[in-house]
Short mmCIF file of C-alpha atoms in Angstrom, two decimals:
data_model
loop_
_atom_site.label_atom_id
_atom_site.label_comp_id
_atom_site.label_asym_id
_atom_site.label_seq_id
_atom_site.Cartn_x
_atom_site.Cartn_y
_atom_site.Cartn_z
CA MET V 1 16.26 35.72 25.24
CA THR V 2 13.63 33.42 26.09
CA LEU V 3 9.80 34.36 24.55
CA ARG V 4 6.83 33.93 26.62
CA ALA V 5 3.76 33.30 25.09
CA SER V 6 2.42 36.51 24.66
CA ASN V 7 0.99 39.03 21.87
CA SER V 8 4.04 40.40 21.24
CA ALA V 9 6.28 36.84 21.38
CA ARG V 10 4.23 35.21 19.03
CA ASN V 11 4.08 38.13 16.61
CA ARG V 12 7.73 37.79 16.67
CA LEU V 13 7.90 34.10 15.62
CA TYR V 14 7.28 35.43 12.35
CA ASN V 15 9.76 37.74 12.10
CA PRO V 16 13.84 36.93 10.83
CA ASN V 17 16.37 35.99 13.27
CA SER V 18 14.37 35.56 16.05
CA VAL V 19 15.24 33.62 18.89
CA LEU V 20 13.44 30.91 21.17
CA SER V 21 13.96 28.84 23.79
CA PHE V 22 13.47 24.91 24.52
CA GLU V 23 11.52 26.61 27.54
CA ALA V 24 9.36 28.60 26.34
CA LEU V 25 8.12 26.34 23.56
CA PRO V 26 5.70 24.29 25.60
CA THR V 27 3.23 27.23 26.30
CA LEU V 28 4.17 29.50 23.04
CA VAL V 29 2.95 26.15 20.73
CA THR V 30 0.33 25.18 22.61
CA LYS V 31 -0.69 29.16 21.63
CA ASN V 32 0.82 30.11 18.66
CA SER V 33 -0.99 29.30 15.07
CA GLY V 34 1.93 29.00 12.76
CA ALA V 35 3.92 27.38 11.11
CA ALA V 36 6.86 27.34 12.03
CA GLY V 37 5.04 26.43 15.98
CA ILE V 38 4.65 23.53 13.84
CA PHE V 39 8.06 22.93 12.87
CA VAL V 40 9.66 23.79 15.57
CA MET V 41 7.20 21.10 17.99
CA ARG V 42 8.02 18.52 15.20
CA HIS V 43 11.65 18.57 16.28
CA CYS V 44 11.23 18.73 19.82
CA GLN V 45 10.63 15.35 20.38
CA GLU V 46 13.61 14.26 18.43
CA PRO V 47 17.31 14.27 18.93
CA MET V 48 19.05 17.34 17.81
CA SER V 49 23.12 18.61 16.80
CA LYS V 50 24.33 22.02 18.07
CA GLY V 51 24.53 23.61 14.07
CA LYS V 52 22.86 22.09 11.76
CA HIS V 53 20.44 23.11 9.84
CA TYR V 54 16.57 21.26 9.95
CA LEU V 55 14.54 22.73 6.60
CA TYR V 56 10.85 23.06 6.34
CA ARG V 57 10.16 24.44 2.45
CA ASP V 58 11.83 27.41 2.31
CA TYR V 59 12.92 28.01 6.18
CA SER V 60 16.02 26.99 7.10
CA PHE V 61 16.67 26.62 11.44
CA LEU V 62 19.62 26.99 12.25
CA LEU V 63 20.19 25.08 16.01
CA SER V 64 22.45 26.79 19.07
CA TYR V 65 23.41 26.97 22.40
CA GLU V 66 22.60 29.70 25.05
CA GLN V 67 25.12 29.59 28.47
CA LYS V 68 23.66 31.43 30.98
CA ASN V 69 23.93 30.34 34.72
CA LEU V 70 26.22 27.16 33.62
CA LYS V 71 22.73 25.64 32.28
CA LYS V 72 22.43 25.10 28.67
CA ARG V 73 19.53 25.68 26.81
CA LEU V 74 18.58 24.96 23.52
CA LEU V 75 18.30 27.97 20.49
CA PHE V 76 16.36 28.15 17.33
CA THR V 77 17.15 30.82 15.17
CA MET V 78 15.18 31.40 12.24
CA LYS V 79 16.87 32.58 8.52
CA ARG V 80 16.45 33.55 5.68
CA ARG V 81 12.08 34.98 5.69
CA SER V 82 9.96 35.35 8.08
CA LEU V 83 7.18 33.05 8.06
CA ARG V 84 3.80 34.05 6.08
CA VAL V 85 0.65 32.66 7.62
CA LYS V 86 -2.76 33.59 5.83
CA ASN V 87 -5.39 31.75 8.36
CA PRO V 88 -4.63 31.13 12.35
CA MET V 89 -5.79 28.31 13.26
CA SER V 90 -7.07 26.93 16.24
CA ASN V 91 -5.49 24.78 18.93
CA ASP V 92 -7.87 21.42 17.75
CA TYR V 93 -6.26 22.38 13.96
CA PHE V 94 -2.78 22.70 15.39
CA LEU V 95 -2.57 19.45 17.65
CA GLU V 96 -4.26 17.26 14.31
CA ILE V 97 -1.67 18.55 12.23
CA LEU V 98 1.39 17.90 15.25
CA ARG V 99 -0.45 14.13 16.20
CA GLN V 100 0.10 12.94 12.02
CA ARG V 101 3.96 15.06 12.67
CA SER V 102 4.52 12.44 15.28
CA GLN V 103 3.52 8.37 14.16
CA PRO V 104 6.88 7.58 13.17
CA GLN V 105 5.10 4.00 13.48
CA GLU V 106 3.83 4.74 10.25
CA LYS V 107 6.65 5.09 8.63
CA ARG V 108 7.56 1.46 9.64
CA PHE V 109 4.44 0.38 7.67
CA LEU V 110 5.69 1.86 4.41
CA PHE V 111 8.29 0.59 4.61
CA PHE V 112 7.42 -3.28 4.99
CA GLY V 113 4.61 -2.59 2.61
CA GLY V 114 7.08 -1.71 -0.08
CA ILE V 115 8.91 -5.00 0.98
CA PHE V 116 5.80 -6.78 0.62
CA THR V 117 5.45 -5.47 -2.67
CA VAL V 118 8.81 -6.56 -4.01
CA ILE V 119 8.35 -10.27 -3.43
CA SER V 120 4.76 -10.08 -4.81
CA ALA V 121 5.94 -8.58 -7.78
CA LEU V 122 9.04 -11.87 -7.64
CA LEU V 123 6.31 -14.26 -6.77
CA ILE V 124 4.14 -12.99 -9.92
CA VAL V 125 7.12 -12.77 -11.98
CA CYS V 126 7.74 -16.79 -10.62
CA ASP V 127 3.70 -16.97 -11.59
CA VAL V 128 4.70 -15.86 -15.56
CA LEU V 129 7.32 -18.31 -16.21
CA ILE V 130 5.74 -21.41 -15.01
CA GLY V 131 2.97 -20.53 -17.31
CA ILE V 132 5.66 -19.99 -20.43
CA LEU V 133 7.47 -23.37 -19.12
CA ASN V 134 4.32 -25.34 -19.03
CA GLY V 135 2.68 -23.61 -21.63
CA VAL V 136 -0.21 -23.52 -18.89
CA ASN V 137 -3.78 -23.09 -21.62
CA VAL V 138 -7.20 -22.83 -18.84
CA SER V 139 -8.67 -24.61 -22.16
CA LYS V 140 -6.17 -27.37 -21.65
CA ILE V 141 -6.46 -27.93 -17.98
CA PRO V 142 -8.10 -30.73 -17.19
CA GLN V 143 -12.09 -29.70 -16.91
CA THR V 144 -13.39 -32.81 -14.55
CA ALA V 145 -12.61 -34.00 -10.49
CA ILE V 146 -11.14 -37.31 -12.19
CA GLY V 147 -8.95 -35.43 -14.95
CA ARG V 148 -7.73 -32.90 -11.19
CA PHE V 149 -6.67 -35.93 -9.53
CA GLU V 150 -4.80 -37.45 -11.78
CA GLN V 151 -2.80 -34.72 -12.34
CA PHE V 152 -2.44 -34.30 -8.40
CA ARG V 153 -0.61 -37.25 -8.60
CA THR V 154 1.89 -37.03 -11.50
CA ASN V 155 2.37 -33.56 -10.86
CA PRO V 156 1.08 -32.22 -7.21
CA LEU V 157 2.46 -28.57 -7.39
CA LEU V 158 1.29 -28.14 -11.56
CA SER V 159 -2.02 -28.40 -10.01
CA LEU V 160 -2.23 -26.46 -7.15
CA TYR V 161 -0.21 -23.79 -9.36
CA ASN V 162 -3.77 -24.01 -12.18
CA LEU V 163 -5.74 -24.36 -9.34
CA ASP V 164 -4.48 -21.13 -8.38
CA LEU V 165 -2.59 -21.27 -5.31
CA LEU V 166 0.19 -19.41 -6.16
CA THR V 167 -2.50 -16.25 -6.43
CA VAL V 168 -3.68 -16.31 -3.22
CA ILE V 169 -0.14 -16.32 -1.94
CA ILE V 170 0.75 -13.49 -4.16
CA GLN V 171 -2.81 -11.79 -2.96
CA ILE V 172 -2.56 -12.47 1.57
CA PHE V 173 1.22 -10.86 0.06
CA LEU V 174 -0.14 -7.62 -1.13
CA ILE V 175 -2.55 -6.53 1.47
CA PRO V 176 0.43 -5.29 3.57
CA SER V 177 1.63 -2.72 0.13
CA TYR V 178 -2.52 -1.80 -0.47
CA PHE V 179 -2.56 -0.65 3.28
CA ALA V 180 0.86 0.71 2.93
CA LEU V 181 -0.52 2.96 0.08
CA TYR V 182 -3.70 4.45 2.00
CA ILE V 183 -1.18 5.13 5.16
CA ALA V 184 0.38 7.37 2.99
CA GLN V 185 -1.68 8.92 0.72
CA LYS V 186 -4.93 8.87 3.69
CA GLU V 187 -4.28 12.19 4.62
CA LYS V 188 -4.49 13.73 1.29
CA ILE V 189 -7.52 11.60 0.30
CA TYR V 190 -8.75 9.46 2.80
CA SER V 191 -12.12 8.56 1.30
CA TYR V 192 -11.18 7.23 -1.62
CA SER V 193 -7.68 5.81 -0.97
CA LEU V 194 -9.83 3.88 2.43
CA PHE V 195 -12.00 2.47 -0.48
CA ALA V 196 -10.01 1.46 -2.48
CA PHE V 197 -8.23 -0.86 0.43
CA LEU V 198 -11.80 -1.73 1.05
CA ILE V 199 -12.65 -2.95 -1.96
CA PHE V 200 -8.96 -5.18 -2.52
CA PHE V 201 -9.18 -6.36 1.24
CA PHE V 202 -12.72 -7.48 0.54
CA GLY V 203 -12.12 -9.17 -2.88
CA SER V 204 -9.01 -10.80 -1.50
CA ILE V 205 -11.01 -12.42 1.75
CA LEU V 206 -13.37 -13.44 -1.66
CA LEU V 207 -10.40 -15.20 -3.85
CA VAL V 208 -9.01 -16.48 -0.56
CA SER V 209 -12.18 -18.30 1.17
CA ASN V 210 -13.26 -19.59 -3.04
CA ASN V 211 -10.02 -20.85 -3.76
CA VAL V 212 -10.24 -25.67 -3.40
CA SER V 213 -6.10 -26.32 -4.51
CA LEU V 214 -5.51 -27.27 -0.97
CA ALA V 215 -8.85 -29.46 -0.68
CA MET V 216 -8.79 -30.83 -3.94
CA TYR V 217 -5.12 -32.05 -2.79
CA GLU V 218 -6.40 -33.81 0.03
CA LEU V 219 -9.80 -35.36 -2.09
CA SER V 220 -7.33 -36.81 -4.18
CA ILE V 221 -5.13 -38.45 -1.67
CA LYS V 222 -7.93 -39.62 -0.13
CA TYR V 223 -9.40 -40.66 -3.52
CA PHE V 224 -5.96 -43.26 -4.67
CA SER V 225 -5.35 -44.12 -0.93
CA THR V 226 -8.71 -46.66 -1.14
CA ASN V 227 -10.50 -49.59 -3.14
CA VAL V 228 -13.83 -49.08 -2.36
CA VAL V 229 -15.54 -47.84 -5.40
CA SER V 230 -18.55 -46.27 -2.88
CA GLU V 231 -15.65 -44.11 -1.28
CA LYS V 232 -14.08 -43.34 -4.84
CA LEU V 233 -17.49 -42.31 -6.08
CA LEU V 234 -18.30 -40.16 -3.03
CA TYR V 235 -15.17 -38.02 -3.92
CA LEU V 236 -15.30 -37.37 -7.25
CA ALA V 237 -19.05 -36.11 -6.64
CA ALA V 238 -17.09 -33.69 -3.73
CA GLY V 239 -14.30 -33.20 -6.04
CA GLU V 240 -17.23 -32.23 -8.86
CA ALA V 241 -18.39 -29.86 -6.28
CA LEU V 242 -15.01 -27.82 -5.16
CA LEU V 243 -14.39 -27.39 -8.91
CA SER V 244 -17.63 -25.91 -9.31
CA GLN V 245 -16.55 -23.12 -6.31
CA GLY V 246 -13.55 -22.70 -7.13
CA LYS V 247 -12.16 -23.55 -10.39
CA HIS V 248 -9.93 -21.29 -12.61
CA GLY V 249 -12.32 -19.37 -15.32
CA SER V 250 -15.55 -20.10 -13.90
CA PRO V 251 -17.77 -17.53 -12.61
CA ALA V 252 -17.96 -18.62 -9.12
CA VAL V 253 -14.67 -16.43 -8.49
CA PHE V 254 -15.42 -14.24 -11.01
CA LEU V 255 -15.77 -11.40 -7.92
CA GLY V 256 -12.74 -12.67 -6.37
CA PHE V 257 -10.55 -11.81 -9.52
CA PHE V 258 -13.09 -9.04 -9.98
CA LEU V 259 -12.80 -6.55 -7.13
CA PRO V 260 -8.79 -6.96 -7.11
CA SER V 261 -8.82 -5.36 -10.34
CA ILE V 262 -11.32 -3.07 -9.76
CA ALA V 263 -9.36 -1.97 -6.05
CA ASN V 264 -5.78 -1.31 -8.68
CA LEU V 265 -7.86 0.71 -10.35
CA SER V 266 -9.54 2.76 -7.62
CA MET V 267 -5.94 2.88 -5.67
CA SER V 268 -4.26 3.76 -9.67
CA ILE V 269 -6.58 7.51 -9.95
CA VAL V 270 -6.23 8.15 -5.97
CA MET V 271 -2.18 7.85 -6.44
CA LEU V 272 -2.83 9.93 -9.45
CA LYS V 273 -4.56 12.63 -7.53
CA SER V 274 -2.77 12.82 -4.16
CA ASP V 275 0.95 13.13 -6.07
CA ILE V 276 2.91 11.58 -3.86
CA PHE V 277 4.15 8.27 -6.29
CA GLY V 278 4.53 10.47 -9.75
CA LYS V 279 1.63 10.02 -13.01
CA VAL V 280 3.67 7.89 -15.37
CA ASN V 281 3.27 5.43 -12.56
CA SER V 282 -0.29 6.07 -11.56
CA TRP V 283 -1.14 5.84 -15.98
CA PHE V 284 1.41 2.05 -15.31
CA GLY V 285 -1.18 0.93 -12.83
CA ILE V 286 -4.87 2.53 -14.67
CA ILE V 287 -4.16 0.86 -18.12
CA GLY V 288 -3.14 -2.33 -16.62
CA ALA V 289 -5.51 -2.53 -14.46
CA LEU V 290 -8.32 -2.27 -17.11
CA LEU V 291 -6.76 -4.48 -19.11
CA LEU V 292 -6.31 -7.43 -15.98
CA THR V 293 -10.45 -6.14 -15.37
CA ILE V 294 -10.93 -7.21 -19.80
CA TYR V 295 -9.02 -10.23 -18.95
CA VAL V 296 -11.26 -11.55 -15.97
CA VAL V 297 -14.95 -10.82 -17.71
CA PHE V 298 -13.61 -12.39 -20.56
CA ILE V 299 -12.16 -15.97 -18.92
CA ASN V 300 -14.46 -16.07 -16.78
CA PHE V 301 -17.92 -15.64 -18.81
CA HIS V 302 -16.92 -16.81 -21.98
CA PHE V 303 -17.84 -14.93 -24.07
CA GLY V 304 -15.73 -16.60 -27.19
CA PHE V 305 -12.95 -15.04 -26.24
CA THR V 306 -11.19 -17.02 -24.37
CA GLU V 307 -7.79 -17.91 -26.48
CA THR V 308 -7.90 -13.99 -27.46
CA ALA V 309 -8.11 -13.22 -23.86
CA ALA V 310 -4.37 -13.56 -22.94
CA GLN V 311 -3.90 -10.44 -25.29
CA PHE V 312 -5.58 -8.33 -22.63
CA ALA V 313 -3.80 -9.66 -19.52
CA VAL V 314 0.22 -9.64 -20.72
CA PRO V 315 0.17 -5.91 -21.53
CA GLY V 316 -2.19 -5.61 -18.42
CA GLY V 317 -0.25 -8.23 -16.23
CA LEU V 318 3.19 -5.74 -17.75
CA LEU V 319 1.82 -2.52 -16.44
CA SER V 320 1.11 -3.54 -13.96
CA LEU V 321 3.76 -5.08 -12.41
CA LEU V 322 5.78 -1.58 -13.78
CA TRP V 323 3.33 -0.44 -11.52
CA MET V 324 3.90 -2.36 -8.08
CA ILE V 325 7.40 -1.96 -8.66
CA LEU V 326 7.85 1.70 -9.35
CA TYR V 327 5.22 2.64 -6.10
CA ALA V 328 7.29 -0.42 -3.99
CA ILE V 329 10.35 1.63 -4.87
CA ARG V 330 8.42 4.76 -3.85
CA LEU V 331 7.23 2.81 -0.66
CA ILE V 332 10.55 2.25 0.35
CA LYS V 333 12.35 5.61 -0.01
CA LEU V 334 9.71 7.58 2.26
CA SER V 335 9.57 5.49 4.47
CA LYS V 336 13.41 6.73 4.91
CA ASP V 337 12.55 10.60 3.97
CA ASP V 338 12.61 12.82 7.36
CA ASN V 339 10.68 14.97 5.32
CA PHE V 340 8.13 13.24 4.28
CA VAL V 341 5.27 13.85 6.84
CA PHE V 342 1.84 12.27 6.71
CA GLU V 343 0.29 15.81 6.60
CA LYS V 344 -3.47 16.49 6.17
CA TYR V 345 -3.76 21.05 5.53
CA GLN V 346 -0.86 21.94 3.13
CA GLY V 347 -0.14 25.94 4.18
CA GLN V 348 1.21 27.52 1.98
#
């Protein structure tokens, strides 16, 4: 039986065991205002198989075939109970939900965001291991340009590490990760998720633009390649200027480290409110971000807590790392979950 876009047909849509023909769906869906229409329209554009049940929350839809005049027509049969919609939706309202349900490319962002998060987590582990193996202490790192040049000549990789090149790489890899978090939550908490992403993005720009590791490496090569005293003095002066701009633990790089920490805190709060990633994961991020923010403040403004700042950095870093791993797993799962949709309005 084919239903037409009439009041009686739309009323029958809410009754159990009603049968809908695909031929009637384009007209029916444009005028129907129910959740069933959303579900049916969503699957109209996807491959479907005979006899398979498609679940939508508490409702089950069975796809079957009807043979009439040697022409097959796809049919939906609604089972279990009738659909209940308290507040009918306008066409614009319905089309907005439909638009959110027909963007599979957004799920690809979730997958790649999860992959980039895993890569970033591995790089953070490498960062921690390098620091432990080399016994890196901020107070023991050369504080002058000539000291940095000497370190570049003896151990260029360690010198690049001391000037936060690895941190910059991690920050770049985390940008797609944060974009995926924004995509996953934007339809539930749009403003705050966008705010957290923008804070992280601008903080990353500041961190990358203020990093002087490669410039210092080039100056060190030039410094040791010349015997002219005036040129050496020029390179030393340029090196001191660069260190004042991008040395780890200096107020000049404060915003580049502080804003991403605030973004971590903001995104964790968004995750707590959206209830997509779980409360435990969200609290890991909140506590870790708070501890890292305290560390960044202490290490950059020299309040006399430089030696004890690691007491905040170690637990904060571990909690943030666990937070990243958990939400990376969740992002990858969401990207493969056919029942997860980017919906702004959730009907009962």
